[in-house]
Short mmCIF file of N, CA and C and ligand atoms in Angstrom, two decimals:
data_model
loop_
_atom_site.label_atom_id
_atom_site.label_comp_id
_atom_site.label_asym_id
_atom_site.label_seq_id
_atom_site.Cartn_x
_atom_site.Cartn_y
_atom_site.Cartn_z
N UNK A 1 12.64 7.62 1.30
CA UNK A 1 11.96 6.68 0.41
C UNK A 1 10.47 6.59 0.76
N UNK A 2 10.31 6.44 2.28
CA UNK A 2 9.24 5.91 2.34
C UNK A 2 8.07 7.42 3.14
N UNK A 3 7.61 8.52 2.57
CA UNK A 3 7.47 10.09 3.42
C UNK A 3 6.77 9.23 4.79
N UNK A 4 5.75 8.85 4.50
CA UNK A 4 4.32 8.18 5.53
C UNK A 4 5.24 7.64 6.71
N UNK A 5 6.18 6.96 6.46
CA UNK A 5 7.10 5.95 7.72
C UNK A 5 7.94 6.82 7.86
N UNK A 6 8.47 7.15 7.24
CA UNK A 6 9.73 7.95 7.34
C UNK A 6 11.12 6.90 7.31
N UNK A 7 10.84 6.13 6.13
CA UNK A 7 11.99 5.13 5.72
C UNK A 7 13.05 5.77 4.92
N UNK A 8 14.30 5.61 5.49
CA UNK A 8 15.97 6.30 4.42
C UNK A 8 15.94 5.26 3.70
N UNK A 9 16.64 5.78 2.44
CA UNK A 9 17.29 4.94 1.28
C UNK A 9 18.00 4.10 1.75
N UNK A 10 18.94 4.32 3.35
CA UNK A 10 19.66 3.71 3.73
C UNK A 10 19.21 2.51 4.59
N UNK A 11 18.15 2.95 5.12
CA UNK A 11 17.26 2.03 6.05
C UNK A 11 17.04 0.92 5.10
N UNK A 12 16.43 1.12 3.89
CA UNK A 12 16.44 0.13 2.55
C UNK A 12 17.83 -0.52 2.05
N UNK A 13 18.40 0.03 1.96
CA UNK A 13 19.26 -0.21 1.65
C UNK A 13 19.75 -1.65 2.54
N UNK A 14 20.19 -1.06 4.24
CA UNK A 14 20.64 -2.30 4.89
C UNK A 14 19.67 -3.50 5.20
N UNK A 15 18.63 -3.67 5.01
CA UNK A 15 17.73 -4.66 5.09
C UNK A 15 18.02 -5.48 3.84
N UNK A 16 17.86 -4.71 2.17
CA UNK A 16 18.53 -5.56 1.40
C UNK A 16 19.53 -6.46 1.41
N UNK A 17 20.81 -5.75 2.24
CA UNK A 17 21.81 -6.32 2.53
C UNK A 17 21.71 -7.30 3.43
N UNK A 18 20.76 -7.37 4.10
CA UNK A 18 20.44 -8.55 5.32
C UNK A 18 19.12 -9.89 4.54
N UNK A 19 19.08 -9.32 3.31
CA UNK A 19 18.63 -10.64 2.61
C UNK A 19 17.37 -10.62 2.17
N UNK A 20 16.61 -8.85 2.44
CA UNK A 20 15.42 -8.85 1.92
C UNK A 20 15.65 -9.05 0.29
N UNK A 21 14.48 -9.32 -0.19
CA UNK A 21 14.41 -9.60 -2.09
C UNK A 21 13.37 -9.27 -2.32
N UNK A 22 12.52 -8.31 -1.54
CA UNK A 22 10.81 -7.55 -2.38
C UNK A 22 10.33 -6.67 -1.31
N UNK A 23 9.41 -6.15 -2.11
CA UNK A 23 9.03 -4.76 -1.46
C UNK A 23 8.27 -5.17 0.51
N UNK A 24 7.52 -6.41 -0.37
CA UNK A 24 6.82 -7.11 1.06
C UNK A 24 7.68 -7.82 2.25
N UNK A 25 9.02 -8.07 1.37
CA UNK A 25 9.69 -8.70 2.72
C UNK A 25 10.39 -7.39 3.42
N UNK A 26 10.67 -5.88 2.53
CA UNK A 26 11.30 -4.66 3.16
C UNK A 26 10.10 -4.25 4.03
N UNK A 27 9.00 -4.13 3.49
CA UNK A 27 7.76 -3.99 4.46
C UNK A 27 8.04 -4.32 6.25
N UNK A 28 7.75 -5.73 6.00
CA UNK A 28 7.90 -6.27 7.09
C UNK A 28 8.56 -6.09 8.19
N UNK A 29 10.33 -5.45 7.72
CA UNK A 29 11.28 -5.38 8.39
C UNK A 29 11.28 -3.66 8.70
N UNK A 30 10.65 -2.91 8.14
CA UNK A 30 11.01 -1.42 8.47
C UNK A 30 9.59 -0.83 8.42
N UNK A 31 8.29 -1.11 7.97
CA UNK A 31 7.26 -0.79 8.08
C UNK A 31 7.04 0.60 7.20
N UNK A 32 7.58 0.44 5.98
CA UNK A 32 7.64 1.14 4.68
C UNK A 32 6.94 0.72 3.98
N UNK A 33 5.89 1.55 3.47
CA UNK A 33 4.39 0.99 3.06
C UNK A 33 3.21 1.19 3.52
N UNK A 34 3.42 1.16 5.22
CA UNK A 34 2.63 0.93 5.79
C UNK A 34 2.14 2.55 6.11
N UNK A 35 2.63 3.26 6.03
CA UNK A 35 1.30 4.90 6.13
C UNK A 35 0.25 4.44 5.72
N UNK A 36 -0.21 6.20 5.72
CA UNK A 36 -1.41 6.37 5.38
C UNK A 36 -2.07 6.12 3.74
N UNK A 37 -0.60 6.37 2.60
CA UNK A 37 -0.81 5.87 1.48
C UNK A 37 -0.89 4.73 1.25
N UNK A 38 -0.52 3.67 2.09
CA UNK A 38 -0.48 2.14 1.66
C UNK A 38 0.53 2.25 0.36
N UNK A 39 1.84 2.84 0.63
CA UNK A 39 2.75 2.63 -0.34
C UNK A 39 2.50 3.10 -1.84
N UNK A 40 1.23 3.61 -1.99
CA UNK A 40 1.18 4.79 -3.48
C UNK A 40 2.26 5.28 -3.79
N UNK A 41 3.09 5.98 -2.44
CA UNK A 41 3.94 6.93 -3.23
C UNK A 41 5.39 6.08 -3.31
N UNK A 42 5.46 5.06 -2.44
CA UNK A 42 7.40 4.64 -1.79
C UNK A 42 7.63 3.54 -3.32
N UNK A 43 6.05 2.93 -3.35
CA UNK A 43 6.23 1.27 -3.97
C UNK A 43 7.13 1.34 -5.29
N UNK A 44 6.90 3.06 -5.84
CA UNK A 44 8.04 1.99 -6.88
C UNK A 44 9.54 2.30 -6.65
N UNK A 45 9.49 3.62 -6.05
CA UNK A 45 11.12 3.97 -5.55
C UNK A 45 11.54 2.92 -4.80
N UNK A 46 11.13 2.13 -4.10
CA UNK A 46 11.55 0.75 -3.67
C UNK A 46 11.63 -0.18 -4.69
N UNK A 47 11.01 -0.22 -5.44
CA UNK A 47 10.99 -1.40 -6.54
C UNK A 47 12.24 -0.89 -6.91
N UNK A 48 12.45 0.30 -7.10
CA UNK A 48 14.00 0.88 -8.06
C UNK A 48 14.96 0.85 -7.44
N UNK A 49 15.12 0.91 -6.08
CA UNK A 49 15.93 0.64 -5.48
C UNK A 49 16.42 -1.10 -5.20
N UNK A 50 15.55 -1.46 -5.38
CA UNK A 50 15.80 -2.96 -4.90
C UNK A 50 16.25 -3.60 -6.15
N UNK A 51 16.22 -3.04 -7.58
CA UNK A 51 16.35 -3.08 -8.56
C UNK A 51 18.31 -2.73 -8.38
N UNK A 52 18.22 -1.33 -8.19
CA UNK A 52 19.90 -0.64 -8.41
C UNK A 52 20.64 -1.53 -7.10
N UNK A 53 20.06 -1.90 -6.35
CA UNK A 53 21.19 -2.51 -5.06
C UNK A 53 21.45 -3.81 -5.73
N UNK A 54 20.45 -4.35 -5.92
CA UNK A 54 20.92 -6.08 -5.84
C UNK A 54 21.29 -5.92 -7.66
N UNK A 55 21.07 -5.23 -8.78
CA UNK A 55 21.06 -5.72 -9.98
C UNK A 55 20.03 -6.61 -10.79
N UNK A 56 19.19 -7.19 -10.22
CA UNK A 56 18.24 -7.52 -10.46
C UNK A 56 16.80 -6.90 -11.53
N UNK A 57 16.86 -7.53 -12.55
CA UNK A 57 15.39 -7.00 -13.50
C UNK A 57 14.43 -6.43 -12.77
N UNK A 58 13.80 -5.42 -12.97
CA UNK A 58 12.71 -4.96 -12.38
C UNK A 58 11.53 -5.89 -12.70
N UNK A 59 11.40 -6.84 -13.92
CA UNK A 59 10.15 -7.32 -14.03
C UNK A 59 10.40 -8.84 -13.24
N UNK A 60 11.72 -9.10 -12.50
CA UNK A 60 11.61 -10.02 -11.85
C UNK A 60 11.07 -10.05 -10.29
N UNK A 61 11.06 -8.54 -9.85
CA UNK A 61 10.89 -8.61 -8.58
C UNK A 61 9.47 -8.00 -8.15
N UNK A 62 9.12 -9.16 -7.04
CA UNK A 62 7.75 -9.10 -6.84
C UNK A 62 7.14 -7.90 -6.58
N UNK A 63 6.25 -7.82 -7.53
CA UNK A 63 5.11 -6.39 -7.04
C UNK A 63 4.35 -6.48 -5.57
N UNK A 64 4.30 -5.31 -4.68
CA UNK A 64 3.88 -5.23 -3.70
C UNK A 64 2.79 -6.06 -3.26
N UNK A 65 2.38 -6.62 -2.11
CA UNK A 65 0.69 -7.25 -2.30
C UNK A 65 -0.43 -6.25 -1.77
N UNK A 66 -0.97 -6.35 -2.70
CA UNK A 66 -2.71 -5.08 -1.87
C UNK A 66 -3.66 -5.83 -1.25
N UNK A 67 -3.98 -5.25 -0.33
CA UNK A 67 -4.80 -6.02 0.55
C UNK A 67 -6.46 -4.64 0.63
N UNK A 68 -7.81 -4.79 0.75
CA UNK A 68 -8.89 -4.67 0.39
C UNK A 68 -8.62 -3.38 2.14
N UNK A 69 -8.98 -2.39 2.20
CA UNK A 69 -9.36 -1.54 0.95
C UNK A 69 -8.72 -1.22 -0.34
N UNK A 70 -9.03 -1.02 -1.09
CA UNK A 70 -7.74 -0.23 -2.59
C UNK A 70 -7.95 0.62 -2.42
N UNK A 71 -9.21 1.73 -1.79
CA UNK A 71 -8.67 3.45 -1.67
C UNK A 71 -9.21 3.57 -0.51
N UNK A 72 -9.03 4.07 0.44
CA UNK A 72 -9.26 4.96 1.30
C UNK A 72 -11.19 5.14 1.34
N UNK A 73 -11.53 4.56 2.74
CA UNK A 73 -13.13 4.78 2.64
C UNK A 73 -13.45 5.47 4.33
N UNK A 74 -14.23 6.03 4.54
CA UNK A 74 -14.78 6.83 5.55
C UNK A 74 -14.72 5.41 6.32
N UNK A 75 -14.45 5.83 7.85
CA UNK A 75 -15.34 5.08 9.15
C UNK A 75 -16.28 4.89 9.15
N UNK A 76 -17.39 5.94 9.23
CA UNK A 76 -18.89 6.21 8.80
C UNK A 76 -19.10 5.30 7.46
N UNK A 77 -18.34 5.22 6.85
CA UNK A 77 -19.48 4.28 6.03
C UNK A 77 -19.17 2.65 6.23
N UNK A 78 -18.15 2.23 6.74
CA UNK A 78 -18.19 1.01 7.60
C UNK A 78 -18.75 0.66 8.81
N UNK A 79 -18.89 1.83 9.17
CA UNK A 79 -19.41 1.71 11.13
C UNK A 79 -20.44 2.54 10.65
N UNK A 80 -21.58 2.28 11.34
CA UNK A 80 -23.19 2.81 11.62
C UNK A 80 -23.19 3.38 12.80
N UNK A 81 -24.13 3.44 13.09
CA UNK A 81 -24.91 3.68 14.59
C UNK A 81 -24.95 2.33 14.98
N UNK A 82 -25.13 1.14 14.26
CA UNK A 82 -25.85 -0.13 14.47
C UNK A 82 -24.53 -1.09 14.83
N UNK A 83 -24.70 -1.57 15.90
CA UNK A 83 -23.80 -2.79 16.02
C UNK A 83 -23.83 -4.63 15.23
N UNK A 84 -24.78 -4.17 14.01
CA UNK A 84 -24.75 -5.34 13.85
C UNK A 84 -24.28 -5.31 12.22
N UNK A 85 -23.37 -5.78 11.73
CA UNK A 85 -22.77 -5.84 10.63
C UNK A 85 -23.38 -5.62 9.28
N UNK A 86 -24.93 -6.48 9.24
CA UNK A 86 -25.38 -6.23 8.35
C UNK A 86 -25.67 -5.01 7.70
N UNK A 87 -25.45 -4.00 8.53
CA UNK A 87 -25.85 -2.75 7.89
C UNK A 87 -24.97 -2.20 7.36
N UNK A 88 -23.41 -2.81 7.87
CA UNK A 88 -22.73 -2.06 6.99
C UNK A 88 -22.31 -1.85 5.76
N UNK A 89 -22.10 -0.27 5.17
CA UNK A 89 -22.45 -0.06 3.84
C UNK A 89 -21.19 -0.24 3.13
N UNK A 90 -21.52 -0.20 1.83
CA UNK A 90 -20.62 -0.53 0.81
C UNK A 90 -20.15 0.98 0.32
N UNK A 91 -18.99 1.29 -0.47
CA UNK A 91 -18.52 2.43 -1.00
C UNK A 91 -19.84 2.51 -2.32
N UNK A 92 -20.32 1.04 -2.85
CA UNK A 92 -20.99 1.02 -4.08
C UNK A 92 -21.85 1.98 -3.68
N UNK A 93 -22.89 1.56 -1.95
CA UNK A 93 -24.32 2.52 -1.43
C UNK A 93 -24.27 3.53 -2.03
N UNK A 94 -23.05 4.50 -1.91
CA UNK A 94 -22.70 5.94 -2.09
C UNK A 94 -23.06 6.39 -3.33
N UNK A 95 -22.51 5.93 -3.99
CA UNK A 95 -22.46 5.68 -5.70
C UNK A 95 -23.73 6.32 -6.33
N UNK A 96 -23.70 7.44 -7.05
CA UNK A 96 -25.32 7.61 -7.66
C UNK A 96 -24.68 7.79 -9.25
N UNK A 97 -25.85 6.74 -9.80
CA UNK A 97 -25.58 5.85 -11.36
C UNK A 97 -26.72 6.69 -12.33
N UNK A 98 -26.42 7.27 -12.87
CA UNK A 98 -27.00 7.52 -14.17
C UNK A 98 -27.19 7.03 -15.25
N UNK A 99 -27.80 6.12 -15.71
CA UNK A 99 -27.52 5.48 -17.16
C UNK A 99 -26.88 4.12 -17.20
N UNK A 100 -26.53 4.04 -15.93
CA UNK A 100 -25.45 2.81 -15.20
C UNK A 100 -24.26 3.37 -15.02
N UNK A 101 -23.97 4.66 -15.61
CA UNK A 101 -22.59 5.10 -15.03
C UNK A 101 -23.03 6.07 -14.36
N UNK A 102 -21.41 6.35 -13.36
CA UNK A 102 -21.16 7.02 -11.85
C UNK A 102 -21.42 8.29 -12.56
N UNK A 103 -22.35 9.01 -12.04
CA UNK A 103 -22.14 10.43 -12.04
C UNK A 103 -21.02 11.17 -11.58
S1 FES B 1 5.10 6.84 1.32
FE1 FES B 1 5.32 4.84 2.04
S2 FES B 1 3.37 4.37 2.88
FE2 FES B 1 3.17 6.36 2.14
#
């Protein structure tokens, strides 16, 4: 289910059975999600699964929570040379705008 953790269907599976009810409380308990994708690839095969075990609507059960970054940003452009925060840059810095849109 989960490639990044290396979570089984079954690993999912028995946590459901122990009373999880969303992707964030399976999180917690097996650390599925937590790779390097931040759950891109597991989140909805878990949603579907947590869906086919318990019977439950898919639009009832809570969508994953995202937490800041949303994609993937260099070290280097959070960390400087400089130890003092202010310098650190934004993904926007990077950004070269043409017209106002991203080239
Ligand atoms: S596949 Fe689950 S975190 Fe990447």
């Amino acid at each position: 289910m989960c490639r990044c953790e290396e979570i089984t269907y079954e690993e999912i599976e028995e946590v459901i059975h122990h009373g999880a009810v969303s992707f964030d409380d399976i999180k917690r308990l097996t650390r599925c999600g937590m790779g390097p994708c931040q759950s891109k690839v597991c989140a909805h095969l878990v949603l579907q699964a947590i869906h086919e075990i318990t019977g439950k609507p898919l639009v009832e059960i809570p969508i994953p929570r995202t937490r800041m970054p949303v994609s993937p940003i260099r070290i280097q452009t959070l960390a400087t040379n400089s130890t003092q925060f202010s310098t650190v840059k934004s993904v926007l810095d990077e950004l070269e705008l043409e017209n106002g849109k991203v080239k």
